[in-house]
Amino acid sequence: MSLFTSRKTYVALGAFHAVDAVLCGVQVAPIKKVLDDVGLPENVRPVLPVVKGAAAVGLLSVTRFPALARLTTAMLTIYFVVALGAHIRVRDKVVNALPAAMFLATFAVMTAQGPDRS
């Protein structure tokens, strides 16, 4: 068992994305600033809480549906490729793009390894 295959990691990241979905829904100031900085159109922003909520459900499903959890990590890998690309496109500061890069790497490894079966 590793950190990337642990079901506890999936649950922790699922809880994180659930909170993030709520914060995106109410557009707290720091999130709104990041979305403004990367130029995400206002009409796309309502989709983010839905996507993040679905990601939370998928990650939290790891104990009953490990294949769904693994599919979720694959979709999150793609999501963070796009997010990192948005930061690069606007030549954002490295410190602002770092979370997207770290999540990209984390979910890519989680997808490759999959959750523990035990």
CSV table of N, CA and C in Angstrom, one decimal:
chain,number,residue,atom,x,y,z
A,1,MET,N,0.8,-1.2,0.0
A,1,MET,CA,0.0,0.0,0.0
A,1,MET,C,0.9,1.2,0.0
A,2,SER,N,0.5,2.2,-0.8
A,2,SER,CA,1.2,3.5,-0.8
A,2,SER,C,0.2,4.6,-0.6
A,3,LEU,N,0.8,5.8,-0.4
A,3,LEU,CA,-0.1,7.0,-0.2
A,3,LEU,C,-1.0,7.1,-1.4
A,4,PHE,N,-0.6,6.9,-2.6
A,4,PHE,CA,-1.4,7.1,-3.8
A,4,PHE,C,-2.4,6.0,-4.0
A,5,THR,N,-2.3,4.9,-3.4
A,5,THR,CA,-3.3,3.8,-3.5
A,5,THR,C,-4.2,3.6,-2.3
A,6,SER,N,-3.9,4.3,-1.3
A,6,SER,CA,-4.7,4.2,0.0
A,6,SER,C,-6.1,4.8,-0.2
A,7,ARG,N,-7.0,4.0,0.3
A,7,ARG,CA,-8.4,4.5,0.2
A,7,ARG,C,-8.6,5.7,1.1
A,8,LYS,N,-7.8,5.9,2.1
A,8,LYS,CA,-7.9,7.1,2.9
A,8,LYS,C,-7.5,8.3,2.1
A,9,THR,N,-6.6,8.2,1.2
A,9,THR,CA,-6.2,9.3,0.3
A,9,THR,C,-7.4,9.7,-0.6
A,10,TYR,N,-8.0,8.7,-1.1
A,10,TYR,CA,-9.2,8.9,-2.0
A,10,TYR,C,-10.3,9.7,-1.2
A,11,VAL,N,-10.5,9.2,0.0
A,11,VAL,CA,-11.5,9.8,0.9
A,11,VAL,C,-11.2,11.3,1.2
A,12,ALA,N,-9.9,11.5,1.6
A,12,ALA,CA,-9.4,12.8,1.9
A,12,ALA,C,-9.6,13.8,0.7
A,13,LEU,N,-9.1,13.3,-0.5
A,13,LEU,CA,-9.3,14.1,-1.7
A,13,LEU,C,-10.7,14.3,-2.1
A,14,GLY,N,-11.6,13.3,-1.8
A,14,GLY,CA,-13.0,13.5,-2.1
A,14,GLY,C,-13.6,14.6,-1.2
A,15,ALA,N,-13.2,14.6,0.1
A,15,ALA,CA,-13.7,15.6,1.0
A,15,ALA,C,-13.2,17.0,0.6
A,16,PHE,N,-12.0,17.0,0.2
A,16,PHE,CA,-11.4,18.3,-0.3
A,16,PHE,C,-12.2,18.8,-1.5
A,17,HIS,N,-12.5,18.0,-2.4
A,17,HIS,CA,-13.2,18.4,-3.6
A,17,HIS,C,-14.7,18.7,-3.3
A,18,ALA,N,-15.3,18.1,-2.3
A,18,ALA,CA,-16.6,18.5,-1.9
A,18,ALA,C,-16.6,19.9,-1.3
A,19,VAL,N,-15.7,20.2,-0.5
A,19,VAL,CA,-15.6,21.6,0.1
A,19,VAL,C,-15.3,22.6,-1.1
A,20,ASP,N,-14.4,22.2,-2.0
A,20,ASP,CA,-14.0,23.0,-3.1
A,20,ASP,C,-15.2,23.3,-4.0
A,21,ALA,N,-16.1,22.3,-4.1
A,21,ALA,CA,-17.3,22.5,-5.0
A,21,ALA,C,-18.2,23.6,-4.3
A,22,VAL,N,-18.3,23.5,-3.0
A,22,VAL,CA,-19.2,24.5,-2.3
A,22,VAL,C,-18.6,25.9,-2.5
A,23,LEU,N,-17.2,26.0,-2.2
A,23,LEU,CA,-16.6,27.3,-2.3
A,23,LEU,C,-16.6,27.8,-3.8
A,24,CYS,N,-16.6,27.0,-4.8
A,24,CYS,CA,-16.7,27.4,-6.1
A,24,CYS,C,-18.1,27.9,-6.4
A,25,GLY,N,-19.1,27.2,-5.8
A,25,GLY,CA,-20.5,27.6,-6.0
A,25,GLY,C,-20.8,29.0,-5.5
A,26,VAL,N,-20.2,29.3,-4.3
A,26,VAL,CA,-20.5,30.6,-3.8
A,26,VAL,C,-19.4,31.7,-4.2
A,27,GLN,N,-18.4,31.2,-5.0
A,27,GLN,CA,-17.3,32.0,-5.5
A,27,GLN,C,-16.7,32.9,-4.5
A,28,VAL,N,-16.1,32.3,-3.5
A,28,VAL,CA,-15.3,33.1,-2.5
A,28,VAL,C,-14.2,33.9,-3.2
A,29,ALA,N,-13.8,35.0,-2.6
A,29,ALA,CA,-12.9,35.9,-3.3
A,29,ALA,C,-11.6,35.3,-3.9
A,30,PRO,N,-10.9,34.4,-3.1
A,30,PRO,CA,-9.7,33.9,-3.7
A,30,PRO,C,-9.9,33.0,-5.0
A,31,ILE,N,-11.0,32.3,-5.0
A,31,ILE,CA,-11.4,31.4,-6.1
A,31,ILE,C,-11.8,32.3,-7.3
A,32,LYS,N,-12.6,33.3,-7.0
A,32,LYS,CA,-13.0,34.2,-8.1
A,32,LYS,C,-11.8,34.9,-8.7
A,33,LYS,N,-10.8,35.3,-7.9
A,33,LYS,CA,-9.6,36.0,-8.4
A,33,LYS,C,-8.9,35.0,-9.4
A,34,VAL,N,-8.7,33.8,-9.0
A,34,VAL,CA,-8.0,32.8,-9.8
A,34,VAL,C,-8.7,32.6,-11.1
A,35,LEU,N,-10.0,32.5,-11.1
A,35,LEU,CA,-10.8,32.3,-12.3
A,35,LEU,C,-10.7,33.5,-13.2
A,36,ASP,N,-10.7,34.7,-12.6
A,36,ASP,CA,-10.6,35.9,-13.3
A,36,ASP,C,-9.2,36.0,-14.0
A,37,ASP,N,-8.2,35.6,-13.2
A,37,ASP,CA,-6.8,35.7,-13.7
A,37,ASP,C,-6.5,34.7,-14.9
A,38,VAL,N,-7.2,33.6,-14.9
A,38,VAL,CA,-7.0,32.6,-16.0
A,38,VAL,C,-8.0,32.9,-17.1
A,39,GLY,N,-8.9,33.8,-16.9
A,39,GLY,CA,-9.8,34.2,-18.0
A,39,GLY,C,-10.9,33.3,-18.2
A,40,LEU,N,-11.4,32.6,-17.2
A,40,LEU,CA,-12.5,31.6,-17.3
A,40,LEU,C,-13.8,32.5,-17.5
A,41,PRO,N,-14.5,32.3,-18.6
A,41,PRO,CA,-15.7,33.1,-18.8
A,41,PRO,C,-16.8,32.9,-17.7
A,42,GLU,N,-17.5,33.9,-17.4
A,42,GLU,CA,-18.6,33.8,-16.4
A,42,GLU,C,-19.6,32.7,-16.7
A,43,ASN,N,-19.9,32.5,-18.0
A,43,ASN,CA,-21.0,31.5,-18.3
A,43,ASN,C,-20.5,30.1,-18.1
A,44,VAL,N,-19.2,29.9,-17.9
A,44,VAL,CA,-18.7,28.5,-17.7
A,44,VAL,C,-18.6,28.2,-16.2
A,45,ARG,N,-18.5,29.2,-15.4
A,45,ARG,CA,-18.2,29.0,-13.9
A,45,ARG,C,-19.3,28.2,-13.2
A,46,PRO,N,-20.6,28.3,-13.6
A,46,PRO,CA,-21.5,27.5,-12.9
A,46,PRO,C,-21.3,26.0,-13.1
A,47,VAL,N,-20.6,25.6,-14.1
A,47,VAL,CA,-20.3,24.2,-14.3
A,47,VAL,C,-19.3,23.6,-13.3
A,48,LEU,N,-18.4,24.5,-12.8
A,48,LEU,CA,-17.3,24.0,-11.9
A,48,LEU,C,-17.8,23.3,-10.6
A,49,PRO,N,-18.8,23.9,-9.9
A,49,PRO,CA,-19.3,23.1,-8.7
A,49,PRO,C,-19.9,21.8,-9.0
A,50,VAL,N,-20.5,21.7,-10.2
A,50,VAL,CA,-21.1,20.4,-10.6
A,50,VAL,C,-19.9,19.4,-10.9
A,51,VAL,N,-18.9,19.8,-11.6
A,51,VAL,CA,-17.8,18.9,-11.9
A,51,VAL,C,-17.1,18.5,-10.7
A,52,LYS,N,-16.8,19.5,-9.8
A,52,LYS,CA,-16.1,19.2,-8.6
A,52,LYS,C,-16.9,18.3,-7.6
A,53,GLY,N,-18.2,18.6,-7.6
A,53,GLY,CA,-19.1,17.7,-6.8
A,53,GLY,C,-19.1,16.3,-7.3
A,54,ALA,N,-19.2,16.1,-8.6
A,54,ALA,CA,-19.1,14.8,-9.2
A,54,ALA,C,-17.8,14.1,-8.9
A,55,ALA,N,-16.7,14.9,-9.0
A,55,ALA,CA,-15.4,14.4,-8.6
A,55,ALA,C,-15.3,13.9,-7.2
A,56,ALA,N,-15.9,14.7,-6.3
A,56,ALA,CA,-16.0,14.3,-4.9
A,56,ALA,C,-16.7,12.9,-4.7
A,57,VAL,N,-17.9,12.8,-5.4
A,57,VAL,CA,-18.7,11.6,-5.3
A,57,VAL,C,-17.8,10.4,-5.8
A,58,GLY,N,-17.2,10.6,-7.0
A,58,GLY,CA,-16.4,9.5,-7.6
A,58,GLY,C,-15.3,9.1,-6.7
A,59,LEU,N,-14.6,10.1,-6.1
A,59,LEU,CA,-13.4,9.7,-5.2
A,59,LEU,C,-14.0,9.0,-3.9
A,60,LEU,N,-15.1,9.5,-3.4
A,60,LEU,CA,-15.6,8.9,-2.2
A,60,LEU,C,-16.2,7.5,-2.4
A,61,SER,N,-16.4,7.1,-3.7
A,61,SER,CA,-17.0,5.8,-4.0
A,61,SER,C,-16.0,4.7,-3.9
A,62,VAL,N,-14.7,5.0,-3.5
A,62,VAL,CA,-13.6,4.1,-3.6
A,62,VAL,C,-13.9,2.8,-2.9
A,63,THR,N,-14.6,2.8,-1.8
A,63,THR,CA,-14.8,1.5,-1.0
A,63,THR,C,-15.8,0.6,-1.7
A,64,ARG,N,-16.8,1.2,-2.3
A,64,ARG,CA,-17.8,0.3,-3.0
A,64,ARG,C,-17.6,0.2,-4.5
A,65,PHE,N,-17.0,1.2,-5.1
A,65,PHE,CA,-16.8,1.2,-6.6
A,65,PHE,C,-15.4,1.6,-6.9
A,66,PRO,N,-14.4,0.8,-6.7
A,66,PRO,CA,-13.0,1.3,-6.9
A,66,PRO,C,-12.8,1.6,-8.4
A,67,ALA,N,-13.5,0.9,-9.3
A,67,ALA,CA,-13.3,1.3,-10.7
A,67,ALA,C,-13.8,2.7,-11.0
A,68,LEU,N,-14.9,3.1,-10.4
A,68,LEU,CA,-15.4,4.4,-10.6
A,68,LEU,C,-14.4,5.5,-10.0
A,69,ALA,N,-13.8,5.1,-8.9
A,69,ALA,CA,-12.8,6.0,-8.3
A,69,ALA,C,-11.6,6.2,-9.2
A,70,ARG,N,-11.2,5.1,-9.8
A,70,ARG,CA,-10.1,5.2,-10.7
A,70,ARG,C,-10.4,6.0,-11.9
A,71,LEU,N,-11.6,5.8,-12.5
A,71,LEU,CA,-12.1,6.6,-13.6
A,71,LEU,C,-12.1,8.1,-13.2
A,72,THR,N,-12.5,8.3,-12.0
A,72,THR,CA,-12.6,9.7,-11.5
A,72,THR,C,-11.2,10.3,-11.5
A,73,THR,N,-10.2,9.6,-11.0
A,73,THR,CA,-8.8,10.1,-11.0
A,73,THR,C,-8.3,10.4,-12.4
A,74,ALA,N,-8.7,9.5,-13.4
A,74,ALA,CA,-8.3,9.8,-14.8
A,74,ALA,C,-9.0,11.1,-15.3
A,75,MET,N,-10.2,11.3,-15.0
A,75,MET,CA,-10.9,12.5,-15.5
A,75,MET,C,-10.3,13.7,-14.8
A,76,LEU,N,-10.0,13.6,-13.5
A,76,LEU,CA,-9.3,14.7,-12.8
A,76,LEU,C,-7.9,15.0,-13.4
A,77,THR,N,-7.3,14.0,-13.8
A,77,THR,CA,-6.0,14.2,-14.5
A,77,THR,C,-6.2,15.1,-15.7
A,78,ILE,N,-7.2,14.8,-16.5
A,78,ILE,CA,-7.5,15.6,-17.7
A,78,ILE,C,-7.9,17.0,-17.3
A,79,TYR,N,-8.7,17.1,-16.2
A,79,TYR,CA,-9.2,18.4,-15.7
A,79,TYR,C,-8.0,19.3,-15.3
A,80,PHE,N,-7.0,18.7,-14.6
A,80,PHE,CA,-5.9,19.5,-14.2
A,80,PHE,C,-4.8,19.7,-15.3
A,81,VAL,N,-4.9,19.0,-16.4
A,81,VAL,CA,-4.1,19.3,-17.6
A,81,VAL,C,-4.7,20.6,-18.2
A,82,VAL,N,-6.0,20.7,-18.2
A,82,VAL,CA,-6.6,21.9,-18.7
A,82,VAL,C,-6.4,23.1,-17.8
A,83,ALA,N,-6.5,22.8,-16.5
A,83,ALA,CA,-6.3,23.9,-15.5
A,83,ALA,C,-4.8,24.4,-15.6
A,84,LEU,N,-3.9,23.5,-15.7
A,84,LEU,CA,-2.5,24.0,-15.8
A,84,LEU,C,-2.2,24.7,-17.1
A,85,GLY,N,-2.8,24.2,-18.2
A,85,GLY,CA,-2.7,24.9,-19.4
A,85,GLY,C,-3.3,26.3,-19.4
A,86,ALA,N,-4.4,26.5,-18.6
A,86,ALA,CA,-4.9,27.8,-18.5
A,86,ALA,C,-3.9,28.8,-17.8
A,87,HIS,N,-3.3,28.3,-16.8
A,87,HIS,CA,-2.3,29.1,-16.1
A,87,HIS,C,-1.1,29.4,-17.0
A,88,ILE,N,-0.7,28.4,-17.8
A,88,ILE,CA,0.4,28.7,-18.7
A,88,ILE,C,0.1,29.6,-19.8
A,89,ARG,N,-1.2,29.5,-20.3
A,89,ARG,CA,-1.6,30.3,-21.4
A,89,ARG,C,-1.6,31.8,-21.0
A,90,VAL,N,-1.9,32.1,-19.8
A,90,VAL,CA,-1.9,33.5,-19.4
A,90,VAL,C,-0.6,34.0,-18.7
A,91,ARG,N,0.3,33.1,-18.8
A,91,ARG,CA,1.7,33.3,-18.2
A,91,ARG,C,1.6,33.7,-16.7
A,92,ASP,N,0.7,32.9,-16.0
A,92,ASP,CA,0.5,33.1,-14.6
A,92,ASP,C,1.8,32.8,-13.8
A,93,LYS,N,1.9,33.4,-12.6
A,93,LYS,CA,3.1,33.1,-11.8
A,93,LYS,C,3.1,31.6,-11.5
A,94,VAL,N,4.3,31.1,-11.3
A,94,VAL,CA,4.5,29.7,-11.0
A,94,VAL,C,3.8,29.3,-9.7
A,95,VAL,N,3.9,30.1,-8.7
A,95,VAL,CA,3.3,29.8,-7.4
A,95,VAL,C,1.7,29.7,-7.6
A,96,ASN,N,1.1,30.4,-8.5
A,96,ASN,CA,-0.3,30.2,-8.8
A,96,ASN,C,-0.7,28.9,-9.5
A,97,ALA,N,0.3,28.5,-10.4
A,97,ALA,CA,0.0,27.3,-11.2
A,97,ALA,C,0.5,26.0,-10.4
A,98,LEU,N,1.2,26.2,-9.3
A,98,LEU,CA,1.7,25.0,-8.6
A,98,LEU,C,0.7,24.0,-8.1
A,99,PRO,N,-0.4,24.5,-7.5
A,99,PRO,CA,-1.4,23.6,-7.1
A,99,PRO,C,-2.0,22.7,-8.2
A,100,ALA,N,-2.3,23.3,-9.4
A,100,ALA,CA,-2.8,22.6,-10.5
A,100,ALA,C,-1.7,21.5,-10.9
A,101,ALA,N,-0.5,21.9,-10.9
A,101,ALA,CA,0.6,21.0,-11.3
A,101,ALA,C,0.7,19.8,-10.3
A,102,MET,N,0.6,20.1,-9.1
A,102,MET,CA,0.7,19.1,-8.0
A,102,MET,C,-0.5,18.1,-8.1
A,103,PHE,N,-1.7,18.7,-8.3
A,103,PHE,CA,-2.9,17.8,-8.4
A,103,PHE,C,-2.8,17.0,-9.7
A,104,LEU,N,-2.3,17.6,-10.8
A,104,LEU,CA,-2.1,16.8,-12.0
A,104,LEU,C,-1.2,15.6,-11.8
A,105,ALA,N,-0.1,15.8,-11.2
A,105,ALA,CA,0.8,14.7,-10.9
A,105,ALA,C,0.2,13.7,-9.9
A,106,THR,N,-0.5,14.2,-8.9
A,106,THR,CA,-1.1,13.2,-7.9
A,106,THR,C,-2.1,12.4,-8.6
A,107,PHE,N,-3.0,13.0,-9.4
A,107,PHE,CA,-4.1,12.2,-10.0
A,107,PHE,C,-3.6,11.3,-11.1
A,108,ALA,N,-2.5,11.7,-11.8
A,108,ALA,CA,-1.9,10.8,-12.8
A,108,ALA,C,-1.4,9.6,-12.2
A,109,VAL,N,-0.6,9.7,-11.1
A,109,VAL,CA,-0.1,8.6,-10.4
A,109,VAL,C,-1.2,7.7,-9.8
A,110,MET,N,-2.2,8.3,-9.2
A,110,MET,CA,-3.3,7.6,-8.7
A,110,MET,C,-4.0,6.8,-9.8
A,111,THR,N,-4.2,7.4,-11.0
A,111,THR,CA,-4.8,6.7,-12.1
A,111,THR,C,-4.0,5.5,-12.5
A,112,ALA,N,-2.7,5.7,-12.6
A,112,ALA,CA,-1.8,4.6,-13.0
A,112,ALA,C,-1.8,3.4,-12.0
A,113,GLN,N,-1.8,3.7,-10.8
A,113,GLN,CA,-1.7,2.7,-9.8
A,113,GLN,C,-3.1,2.1,-9.3
A,114,GLY,N,-4.1,2.9,-9.3
A,114,GLY,CA,-5.4,2.5,-8.9
A,114,GLY,C,-5.5,2.3,-7.4
A,115,PRO,N,-6.7,2.2,-6.8
A,115,PRO,CA,-6.9,2.1,-5.4
A,115,PRO,C,-6.5,0.7,-4.9
A,116,ASP,N,-6.1,0.6,-3.6
A,116,ASP,CA,-5.9,-0.7,-3.0
A,116,ASP,C,-7.2,-1.5,-3.1
A,117,ARG,N,-7.1,-2.8,-3.3
A,117,ARG,CA,-8.2,-3.7,-3.4
A,117,ARG,C,-8.7,-4.2,-2.1
A,118,SER,N,-7.9,-4.1,-1.1
A,118,SER,CA,-8.3,-4.7,0.2
A,118,SER,C,-9.2,-3.9,1.0
